[in-house]
XYZ file of C-alpha atoms in Angstrom:
671
model
C 0.078 -0.271 0.078
C 1.233 3.578 -0.716
C 1.991 5.684 2.039
C 1.306 9.498 2.138
C 3.772 12.148 2.643
C 4.625 13.198 6.174
C 3.649 16.296 5.520
C 0.046 15.130 4.491
C 0.038 12.698 7.407
C 0.666 15.486 9.857
C -1.845 18.100 8.267
C -4.516 15.148 8.557
C -3.957 13.960 12.236
C -3.888 17.568 13.080
C -7.274 18.029 11.188
C -8.851 15.337 12.773
C -8.041 15.973 16.291
C -9.245 19.538 16.248
C -12.531 18.371 14.797
C -12.535 15.868 17.392
C -11.479 18.441 20.300
C -13.607 21.203 18.781
C -11.644 23.977 20.407
C -7.934 25.544 20.527
C -5.603 23.412 22.341
C -4.581 26.356 24.888
C -8.423 27.050 26.092
C -9.088 23.292 26.574
C -9.508 21.502 29.854
C -6.788 18.508 30.807
C -9.343 16.038 29.624
C -9.882 17.594 26.307
C -6.358 17.876 25.732
C -5.874 14.419 26.657
C -8.521 13.327 24.209
C -7.128 15.101 21.608
C -3.609 13.897 21.863
C -5.095 10.458 21.955
C -7.370 11.087 18.772
C -4.104 12.562 16.828
C -2.113 9.644 18.026
C -4.689 7.198 16.636
C -5.275 9.238 13.099
C -1.597 9.408 12.988
C -1.536 5.468 12.923
C -4.768 5.505 10.524
C -2.781 6.848 7.853
C -2.258 3.693 5.954
C -5.992 3.027 6.013
C -6.994 6.566 4.930
C -5.044 5.903 1.294
C -7.832 3.395 0.412
C -11.068 4.057 2.782
C -11.055 7.749 2.606
C -12.954 9.675 -0.403
C -9.713 11.778 -0.277
C -7.558 8.755 -0.362
C -4.881 8.148 -3.515
C -6.705 4.855 -4.280
C -10.456 5.431 -2.999
C -11.663 4.894 -6.035
C -9.480 2.417 -8.041
C -10.919 -1.619 -7.857
C -9.293 -3.725 -5.317
C -6.573 -5.955 -7.191
C -8.266 -9.076 -8.116
C -11.772 -7.721 -8.037
C -14.321 -5.127 -9.193
C -15.418 -3.678 -6.005
C -14.163 -0.602 -4.929
C -12.796 -0.332 -0.989
C -15.780 0.837 1.656
C -15.250 4.608 2.569
C -14.999 5.978 6.087
C -15.683 9.474 6.789
C -12.487 10.034 9.184
C -13.872 13.118 10.116
C -16.931 11.957 11.978
C -14.891 8.476 13.077
C -12.569 11.166 14.960
C -15.677 12.878 16.456
C -17.152 9.577 17.560
C -16.619 7.408 20.575
C -13.892 5.274 19.042
C -12.139 8.445 17.628
C -9.220 7.513 19.931
C -9.188 4.191 18.499
C -6.712 2.789 15.961
C -8.444 0.897 13.156
C -6.581 -2.273 13.876
C -7.628 -2.121 16.982
C -11.358 -3.354 15.768
C -10.121 -4.865 12.664
C -7.429 -7.220 14.188
C -6.942 -9.366 10.834
C -6.385 -6.050 9.036
C -2.662 -5.630 7.924
C -0.286 -2.661 7.449
C -0.231 -3.341 3.832
C -2.418 -4.534 1.635
C -4.905 -6.915 3.201
C -7.578 -9.285 1.891
C -10.889 -8.027 0.382
C -13.147 -8.591 3.132
C -12.189 -8.898 6.686
C -13.589 -10.810 9.436
C -16.378 -9.345 11.820
C -15.513 -6.910 14.531
C -15.338 -8.607 18.021
C -16.783 -5.323 20.417
C -16.292 -8.121 23.279
C -12.767 -7.317 23.476
C -13.278 -3.773 24.645
C -16.823 -4.273 25.890
C -16.900 -7.417 27.941
C -19.619 -7.226 30.257
C -21.878 -5.826 27.287
C -21.093 -8.696 25.503
C -21.902 -11.403 27.413
C -25.264 -9.748 28.088
C -25.810 -9.519 24.515
C -24.742 -13.146 23.958
C -27.603 -14.558 26.457
C -30.219 -12.050 24.686
C -32.930 -12.704 22.111
C -30.965 -10.951 19.693
C -27.791 -12.817 19.667
C -27.112 -16.009 17.357
C -29.297 -19.043 18.534
C -27.826 -22.535 18.839
C -29.703 -23.636 16.131
C -27.367 -21.280 13.930
C -29.866 -18.364 13.215
C -28.039 -15.423 12.448
C -28.284 -12.284 14.780
C -31.428 -10.784 15.042
C -29.310 -7.389 15.592
C -25.870 -6.743 16.156
C -24.005 -4.041 18.018
C -23.286 -2.245 14.635
C -27.633 -2.297 13.844
C -27.992 -0.653 16.935
C -24.621 1.667 17.516
C -23.830 2.191 13.931
C -19.990 1.650 12.999
C -16.970 4.162 12.474
C -19.644 7.043 13.531
C -21.198 5.638 17.229
C -22.039 8.784 19.000
C -22.462 8.629 23.239
C -25.941 8.157 23.925
C -26.026 11.542 25.434
C -25.540 12.907 21.984
C -29.467 13.717 20.262
C -27.532 12.495 17.303
C -26.632 9.327 18.664
C -29.045 6.374 17.346
C -28.809 5.193 20.950
C -30.278 8.587 21.995
C -34.065 8.437 24.299
C -35.365 10.500 21.523
C -34.992 8.080 18.615
C -34.757 4.367 20.582
C -38.286 4.013 19.751
C -37.759 4.826 15.671
C -34.371 2.846 16.085
C -36.178 -0.458 17.688
C -39.305 -0.159 15.747
C -37.071 0.101 12.582
C -36.759 -4.064 13.026
C -39.906 -4.705 15.373
C -42.490 -3.738 12.715
C -41.130 -5.426 9.866
C -39.303 -8.773 11.097
C -41.315 -10.966 13.375
C -40.982 -14.430 13.879
C -44.788 -15.200 12.484
C -47.090 -12.871 10.595
C -49.372 -13.183 13.754
C -46.555 -12.136 15.912
C -45.535 -9.029 13.523
C -48.753 -7.951 13.448
C -48.869 -7.714 17.907
C -45.175 -6.267 17.540
C -46.187 -3.398 14.858
C -49.315 -2.656 17.197
C -47.066 -2.540 19.923
C -44.728 -0.233 18.658
C -47.803 2.043 17.617
C -49.148 1.989 21.147
C -46.031 2.902 22.351
C -46.042 5.842 20.088
C -49.395 7.240 21.536
C -48.185 6.643 25.138
C -47.073 9.088 27.735
C -43.730 7.820 27.614
C -43.217 8.494 24.379
C -45.017 11.917 24.257
C -42.320 12.925 27.264
C -39.672 12.345 25.191
C -40.707 13.897 21.734
C -42.480 16.768 23.294
C -41.418 17.836 26.495
C -37.738 16.465 25.848
C -37.492 14.161 29.024
C -34.813 12.166 28.316
C -35.420 9.849 31.683
C -38.941 8.822 30.272
C -39.288 5.444 29.552
C -38.144 3.814 26.170
C -37.923 0.520 24.544
C -34.362 -0.142 26.672
C -35.967 1.129 29.802
C -38.269 -1.602 30.143
C -36.715 -4.265 27.941
C -33.129 -3.490 28.886
C -30.588 -2.461 26.368
C -28.175 -5.353 25.847
C -29.472 -8.100 28.113
C -33.027 -7.811 25.751
C -34.552 -11.581 27.241
C -38.132 -12.977 25.908
C -40.727 -12.176 28.401
C -41.110 -15.840 29.435
C -37.657 -15.907 30.815
C -37.788 -15.611 34.585
C -34.644 -13.318 33.978
C -36.280 -11.108 31.645
C -37.459 -7.364 33.107
C -40.795 -7.751 31.183
C -41.386 -10.997 32.928
C -44.657 -11.179 34.817
C -42.873 -11.447 38.246
C -40.387 -8.789 37.511
C -42.581 -6.165 35.920
C -43.219 -4.182 39.456
C -39.419 -4.267 39.842
C -38.827 -2.795 36.495
C -41.639 0.066 36.606
C -40.579 0.465 39.975
C -36.975 2.043 38.679
C -39.205 5.137 37.616
C -42.317 4.987 39.710
C -40.670 4.061 43.442
C -43.421 5.462 45.206
C -46.302 3.190 43.537
C -44.127 0.072 43.551
C -43.610 0.566 47.215
C -47.283 0.928 47.439
C -48.273 -2.033 45.478
C -45.939 -4.422 47.046
C -47.763 -3.348 50.510
C -51.330 -4.096 48.861
C -53.282 -7.196 48.496
C -52.104 -7.625 44.777
C -48.249 -7.446 45.731
C -48.689 -9.795 48.679
C -50.281 -12.345 46.164
C -47.583 -11.528 43.926
C -44.807 -12.448 46.326
C -46.841 -15.792 46.843
C -46.188 -16.404 43.386
C -49.832 -16.063 42.302
C -50.079 -15.856 38.712
C -53.772 -14.766 38.358
C -52.790 -11.092 40.744
C -52.636 -8.183 38.502
C -49.171 -6.426 37.685
C -48.534 -2.636 36.639
C -49.121 -3.893 33.022
C -52.343 -5.582 33.869
C -53.999 -1.892 34.708
C -51.885 0.570 33.127
C -51.148 -1.613 29.582
C -48.071 -2.526 28.290
C -46.762 -0.204 25.139
C -49.464 2.286 25.059
C -49.310 3.771 28.675
C -51.450 6.558 28.850
C -52.007 9.565 31.136
C -54.862 8.714 33.738
C -56.842 11.962 32.754
C -56.624 10.625 28.649
C -60.263 9.415 28.121
C -58.170 6.387 26.563
C -56.397 5.300 29.253
C -57.065 2.116 30.644
C -57.107 4.004 34.308
C -59.198 7.192 32.915
C -61.833 7.664 35.573
C -64.643 6.802 33.580
C -62.822 2.831 32.493
C -61.557 1.598 35.987
C -65.170 -0.250 36.958
C -66.001 -0.704 33.822
C -63.273 -2.689 32.158
C -59.970 -2.230 34.231
C -60.972 -4.187 37.378
C -63.626 -6.218 36.046
C -60.995 -8.028 34.004
C -60.227 -9.928 37.304
C -63.226 -9.465 39.714
C -65.656 -10.151 37.071
C -64.134 -13.451 36.115
C -65.866 -16.407 37.549
C -62.591 -18.360 37.544
C -60.914 -15.877 39.713
C -63.463 -15.527 42.139
C -64.555 -19.261 42.454
C -60.510 -19.767 43.298
C -59.861 -17.134 45.524
C -63.296 -16.961 47.118
C -63.778 -13.426 46.015
C -67.436 -12.060 46.370
C -68.740 -12.451 43.015
C -71.699 -10.015 42.725
C -69.371 -6.856 43.710
C -69.353 -5.416 40.234
C -72.749 -6.118 39.479
C -73.904 -4.540 43.033
C -71.897 -1.549 42.417
C -73.506 -0.819 39.163
C -76.878 -0.774 40.912
C -75.529 2.058 43.455
C -75.627 5.499 42.484
C -72.310 5.600 41.614
C -72.500 2.917 39.541
C -75.200 4.073 37.324
C -73.441 7.680 37.342
C -70.132 5.809 36.363
C -72.463 4.043 33.205
C -72.983 7.436 32.161
C -69.683 8.693 31.718
C -69.411 10.770 34.980
C -65.774 10.656 35.754
C -66.178 12.527 39.124
C -68.313 9.775 40.463
C -66.517 7.137 43.418
C -65.319 4.152 41.250
C -63.427 1.211 42.473
C -59.833 3.175 43.266
C -61.805 5.915 44.615
C -62.678 3.818 47.656
C -60.024 0.722 47.758
C -57.072 2.849 46.381
C -55.006 2.458 43.375
C -51.880 0.576 44.664
C -52.053 0.358 48.083
C -55.200 -1.997 47.788
C -55.740 -3.816 51.289
C -58.581 -6.166 52.711
C -61.465 -4.491 54.316
C -60.284 -6.127 57.485
C -57.113 -4.683 57.819
C -56.712 -1.517 60.293
C -54.722 0.758 57.399
C -57.365 -0.346 54.658
C -59.410 2.728 53.387
C -62.734 0.667 53.170
C -62.381 -0.505 56.596
C -65.352 0.277 58.814
C -63.416 2.528 60.940
C -61.927 4.257 57.917
C -65.062 4.500 55.514
C -66.035 7.920 57.064
C -62.975 9.616 55.848
C -62.718 7.805 52.615
C -66.277 9.108 52.045
C -65.682 12.148 53.145
C -63.160 12.749 50.510
C -66.185 13.414 48.431
C -69.060 13.851 51.004
C -68.484 16.737 53.565
C -69.030 15.634 57.328
C -69.323 11.856 56.528
C -69.841 10.416 59.845
C -69.945 6.477 61.139
C -73.489 6.060 59.326
C -71.688 5.689 56.181
C -70.383 2.813 57.539
C -73.295 1.035 58.661
C -74.104 -1.301 55.920
C -72.651 -2.840 52.867
C -70.077 -1.422 50.897
C -71.386 -1.516 47.772
C -75.004 -2.468 48.540
C -76.564 -3.707 51.772
C -78.761 -6.470 50.230
C -75.268 -8.125 48.899
C -73.925 -8.404 52.584
C -75.122 -11.388 54.841
C -76.276 -9.063 57.399
C -79.510 -8.350 59.142
C -79.977 -4.791 57.400
C -79.171 -6.497 54.452
C -81.602 -8.997 54.751
C -84.319 -6.441 55.965
C -83.622 -4.233 52.292
C -83.499 -7.704 50.501
C -87.084 -8.542 52.125
C -88.707 -5.130 51.280
C -87.325 -5.681 47.659
C -89.059 -8.867 47.357
C -92.649 -7.452 49.063
C -92.580 -4.520 46.617
C -92.004 -7.218 43.451
C -94.973 -9.374 44.991
C -96.957 -6.011 45.367
C -96.512 -4.639 41.934
C -97.193 -8.267 40.740
C -100.362 -8.776 42.633
C -101.568 -5.464 41.880
C -101.045 -5.060 38.233
C -102.362 -8.725 37.875
C -105.644 -7.438 39.588
C -105.705 -4.013 37.738
C -105.586 -5.998 34.202
C -108.135 -8.714 35.067
C -110.276 -6.112 36.139
C -109.652 -4.405 33.187
C -110.404 -7.612 30.728
C -113.406 -8.064 32.493
C -114.801 -4.873 31.790
C -113.441 -4.683 28.485
C -115.492 -7.925 28.210
C -118.963 -7.158 29.514
C -118.955 -3.367 28.608
C -119.762 -2.294 24.818
C -117.113 0.555 24.267
C -118.868 3.680 24.338
C -118.863 5.532 21.188
C -120.911 8.575 22.397
C -120.140 11.881 21.083
C -120.194 15.322 22.731
C -123.013 17.620 21.293
C -123.345 21.341 21.064
C -127.431 20.788 22.067
C -126.975 18.648 24.900
C -126.826 19.841 28.380
C -123.225 19.729 30.180
C -122.564 18.958 33.635
C -119.272 20.478 35.103
C -116.487 17.832 36.009
C -113.576 19.775 37.087
C -113.185 23.353 37.396
C -110.172 25.314 35.643
C -108.159 25.220 38.813
C -108.263 21.011 39.012
C -107.799 21.179 35.474
C -104.675 22.969 35.689
C -103.340 20.776 38.739
C -103.946 17.653 37.015
C -102.158 18.820 34.100
C -99.028 19.964 36.348
C -99.221 16.693 38.192
C -99.097 14.740 34.503
C -96.239 16.423 33.437
C -94.224 16.239 36.433
C -95.059 12.768 36.859
C -93.826 11.489 33.464
C -90.794 13.939 33.565
C -89.929 12.113 36.927
C -90.679 8.936 35.764
C -88.210 9.405 32.362
C -85.232 11.069 34.177
C -85.490 8.726 36.962
C -85.620 5.557 35.088
C -82.759 7.118 32.623
C -80.666 6.833 35.875
C -81.691 3.638 37.258
C -81.913 1.285 33.802
C -78.897 3.353 31.593
C -78.832 0.360 29.284
C -82.165 0.867 27.887
C -82.573 1.701 24.138
C -84.268 5.137 24.969
C -81.572 5.736 27.189
C -78.431 5.144 25.072
C -78.301 8.098 23.148
C -77.676 10.246 26.387
C -74.882 7.465 27.554
C -71.235 8.669 27.703
C -71.887 11.916 28.600
C -71.660 13.814 31.471
C -73.645 16.835 30.344
C -76.443 14.802 29.516
C -76.165 13.140 33.036
C -76.177 16.547 34.471
C -78.932 17.547 32.613
C -81.243 14.679 33.639
C -80.140 15.298 37.595
C -81.110 18.839 37.193
C -84.416 17.819 35.015
C -85.328 14.927 37.833
C -84.733 17.505 40.843
C -86.949 20.241 39.136
C -89.664 18.134 38.292
C -89.490 16.866 42.034
C -89.813 20.642 43.270
C -92.861 21.221 41.083
C -94.104 18.035 42.157
C -93.862 18.962 45.687
C -95.018 22.344 45.460
C -98.117 21.214 43.229
C -99.295 18.464 46.294
C -98.547 21.360 48.993
C -100.859 23.763 46.715
C -103.583 20.688 46.647
C -103.771 19.926 50.037
C -104.235 23.736 50.532
C -106.845 23.693 48.016
C -109.097 20.961 49.676
C -108.903 22.567 53.129
C -109.004 25.847 52.414
C -111.710 26.271 49.596
C -115.276 25.162 49.184
C -114.845 23.437 46.045
C -111.979 21.521 47.508
C -113.495 20.342 50.488
C -116.363 19.288 48.371
C -114.067 17.195 46.514
C -112.459 15.720 49.169
C -115.978 14.186 51.219
C -116.621 12.742 47.558
C -113.490 11.040 47.002
C -113.217 9.626 50.886
C -114.463 5.888 50.811
C -117.582 4.759 52.213
C -119.132 1.761 52.876
C -121.079 2.379 49.861
C -118.466 1.465 47.615
C -118.120 -2.091 49.077
C -121.172 -2.853 47.890
C -120.786 -1.211 44.300
C -117.656 -3.238 44.067
C -119.821 -6.391 44.745
C -122.335 -5.034 42.225
C -119.700 -4.297 39.820
C -117.886 -7.790 40.013
C -121.422 -9.581 39.833
C -122.527 -7.558 36.908
C -119.243 -8.755 34.884
C -119.806 -12.200 35.897
C -123.511 -12.401 34.637
C -124.791 -12.537 37.960
C -126.274 -8.976 37.924
C -128.438 -7.340 35.456
C -127.142 -4.024 36.227
C -123.732 -2.313 37.019
C -122.853 -0.356 40.084
C -125.123 3.103 40.625
C -121.699 5.247 40.527
C -122.035 8.980 42.285
C -119.543 11.562 41.354
C -116.509 9.102 42.009
C -116.323 5.279 41.660
C -114.110 2.668 43.584
C -112.044 3.110 40.892
C -111.337 6.802 40.798
C -111.056 6.558 44.708
C -108.755 3.933 44.794
C -106.340 5.576 42.313
C -106.863 9.226 44.165
C -105.989 7.431 47.692
C -102.723 5.468 46.471
C -101.673 8.718 44.332
C -102.011 10.546 47.903
C -100.132 7.425 49.658
C -97.868 6.948 46.751
C -96.703 10.703 46.690
C -95.813 10.799 50.304
C -93.706 7.894 50.105
C -91.994 9.197 46.985
C -91.101 12.464 48.615
C -89.830 11.180 51.518
C -87.805 8.668 50.485
C -86.509 11.317 47.330
C -85.626 13.901 49.932
C -83.521 11.158 51.733
C -81.920 10.131 48.460
C -81.229 13.879 47.434
C -79.973 15.090 50.378
C -77.856 12.154 51.221
C -75.247 14.043 53.190
C -78.046 15.090 55.942
C -80.152 11.965 55.767
C -76.676 9.922 56.737
C -75.805 11.919 59.792
C -79.185 10.973 61.212
C -79.798 7.318 59.750
C -77.509 4.495 59.048
C -76.295 3.982 55.282
C -79.197 0.633 54.866
C -81.864 2.809 56.066
C -80.760 5.088 52.962
C -80.676 1.896 50.973
C -83.610 0.982 51.812
C -85.425 4.377 50.834
C -83.734 3.519 47.625
C -85.628 0.493 47.014
C -88.718 1.860 48.097
C -88.328 4.835 45.938
C -87.606 2.787 42.881
C -90.377 0.348 43.459
C -92.659 2.723 44.725
C -91.999 4.723 41.112
C -92.557 1.213 39.471
C -96.349 0.675 41.112
C -97.282 4.117 40.153
C -96.309 4.117 36.763
C -97.519 0.724 35.997
C -100.695 1.820 37.636
C -101.072 4.816 35.560
C -100.320 3.165 32.598
C -102.804 -0.098 33.105
C -105.420 1.676 35.294
C -105.670 4.953 34.846
C -104.980 4.947 30.617
C -107.240 2.059 30.363
C -110.271 3.791 32.144
C -109.839 7.594 30.342
C -108.275 6.527 27.095
C -109.147 2.905 25.747
C -112.225 2.160 27.551
C -113.944 5.000 25.844
C -112.372 4.452 22.502
C -111.393 8.103 22.857
C -109.943 10.438 25.712
C -112.163 11.435 28.264
C -112.916 15.017 27.727
C -113.637 15.597 31.604
C -110.136 17.241 32.043
C -110.003 19.263 29.118
C -113.095 20.909 28.586
C -114.276 20.221 32.310
C -117.698 19.242 32.144
C -119.713 15.881 30.534
C -122.582 15.335 28.813
C -126.018 14.111 30.004
C -124.986 10.964 28.329
C -121.479 10.663 29.431
C -123.145 11.227 32.993
C -125.719 8.605 32.620
C -123.089 6.062 31.829
C -120.252 6.943 34.029
C -122.188 8.584 37.160
C -125.772 8.199 37.118
C -126.376 8.590 40.810
C -124.597 11.728 40.619
C -126.850 12.907 37.441
C -129.977 11.952 39.329
C -128.748 13.667 42.354
C -127.754 17.053 40.357
C -131.352 16.915 38.467
C -132.992 16.127 41.751
C -131.237 19.211 43.490
C -131.967 21.501 40.071
C -135.279 20.653 40.740
C -135.313 21.839 44.413
C -133.625 25.026 43.796
C -130.220 23.919 45.545
C -126.760 24.294 44.418
C -126.247 21.582 41.327
C -123.588 19.463 42.052
C -123.329 19.799 45.742
C -123.526 16.393 47.259
C -125.972 15.860 49.883
C -124.200 14.950 53.585
C -123.601 11.673 54.235
C -123.242 10.744 50.650
C -120.205 9.857 48.940
């Protein structure tokens, strides 16, 4: 090989030394001077190689002897700036000779200098396997060759900002099987959406987790390898290198304790937060987002029958939570309502019997007090999710009340349907119509019609908004789901309707007491002994045992039962609704199980009222007459309508008119 002249060698070595050093010698520190000297020395030793491998070399463009190939070029300036700038070419290419060497040199053994890294690499998944498979990734694939830069250098291939793309370059293209390739590619894409990747790319935080932070750099092992940093048993420790506090809390909790006992079913960090696509907990797509915790994250274990049976866990916890107000609001997508982590904690989850647990009965008031100001001891008197799920005396009471209401609803609605069926089969549907030439009889005055209209509007508004909360999976509720705004609107609408309903009840009570017309209506609606005989007469008429139906006055037993049921139901709904609305005040005076009892009564009384209106009231005022009864709209009835529905009242009014008394005033003692 032809050598350069001495002057050329000196100039070349000085150029490389200055480019690597980056500053005049007299202004450099001791370490920089030492490195500059080492680079200059290496550059002088590499002069023979420059002749062929530098773009400025004399033989760089000439074919190698005996071949048509040219010698590979090396940017010696960048080599001088690299971490290997102090090394001679022959330190790595040990089979290179000062004179002309073989066209192809042997592979470089980095282990000569990097023994520890080389040993770790030998045991990794990237190293050649015993079967003779080529290395999945070599040192040069990741670090480069002649231009290798320190990891802290932003231009380095192994700088934290560039590692995801470096690993992704292979792991989105190369995989043992198509299925695995797809999984790896998705994992890489998920990582690019993660909080770790965004922290590196947008915030420039070089300490955020990259591929090597979790999988390691040289000792990359399969997740099935017990020594792998991403093996299931080692995941908490791996995450703990950055998240020390959460790791410590996790190991103190029941999940960490189970992991220490080598329970394969216990969740680790990746089960809850994900593996590659770990997002910030405030991100709606995060697995630990408030609206996802109780829907999918915790139920993946606590909703699994195998795990619940294997470890004796309460299988109904998820379902009973979904029935609670917290669970119902959570299904609407409300992020501020309590979920599993709100009460049990996120990482340091302890059994309720542990005095340190946030759901220990002694600590429940404090835990509930985070959301419910002035939460007292009554918050702990009952089941954690719903008392009916607890095997306690209070739980049995609530369950029995629920069963009682289910039976009451079944019997009541069943009797109503039977009565309607008999009535419909016996009575020919009335086809009479109102005519202007017929005399009309006052049925309801304007004030009463307005009261009825407001009652109907507020009642159905309460039914719609109340059942929307209780049954979020219903087809007519689904368009409102996953919207905190719709949940708030529903809540405000329910409360405003409740206020209107209560005000109406108070006004109506005053109307019955303070006005002459109200007192007349009240006396007419009171049950009498005569009503029992009319019930008997009507049933026998339905069964064909009597030729004529009951001889009803202003109100029949049908209307009286309905009105009295309305009064009783309104009292129950107002009392239980107030307990549910002002739960903070209520739970300072009653235990939690009584609050839940009010919840049960409120729900099933609403069902009883709704079914009664649909089955009983609608039949008698709409379906029975083939058209809507006009009394509540026009305020009066024709003589034909009165003769059919209220014959006794018609006779009395006619008699009073002939006697000159006030028409419509019921005689004393009559109903």
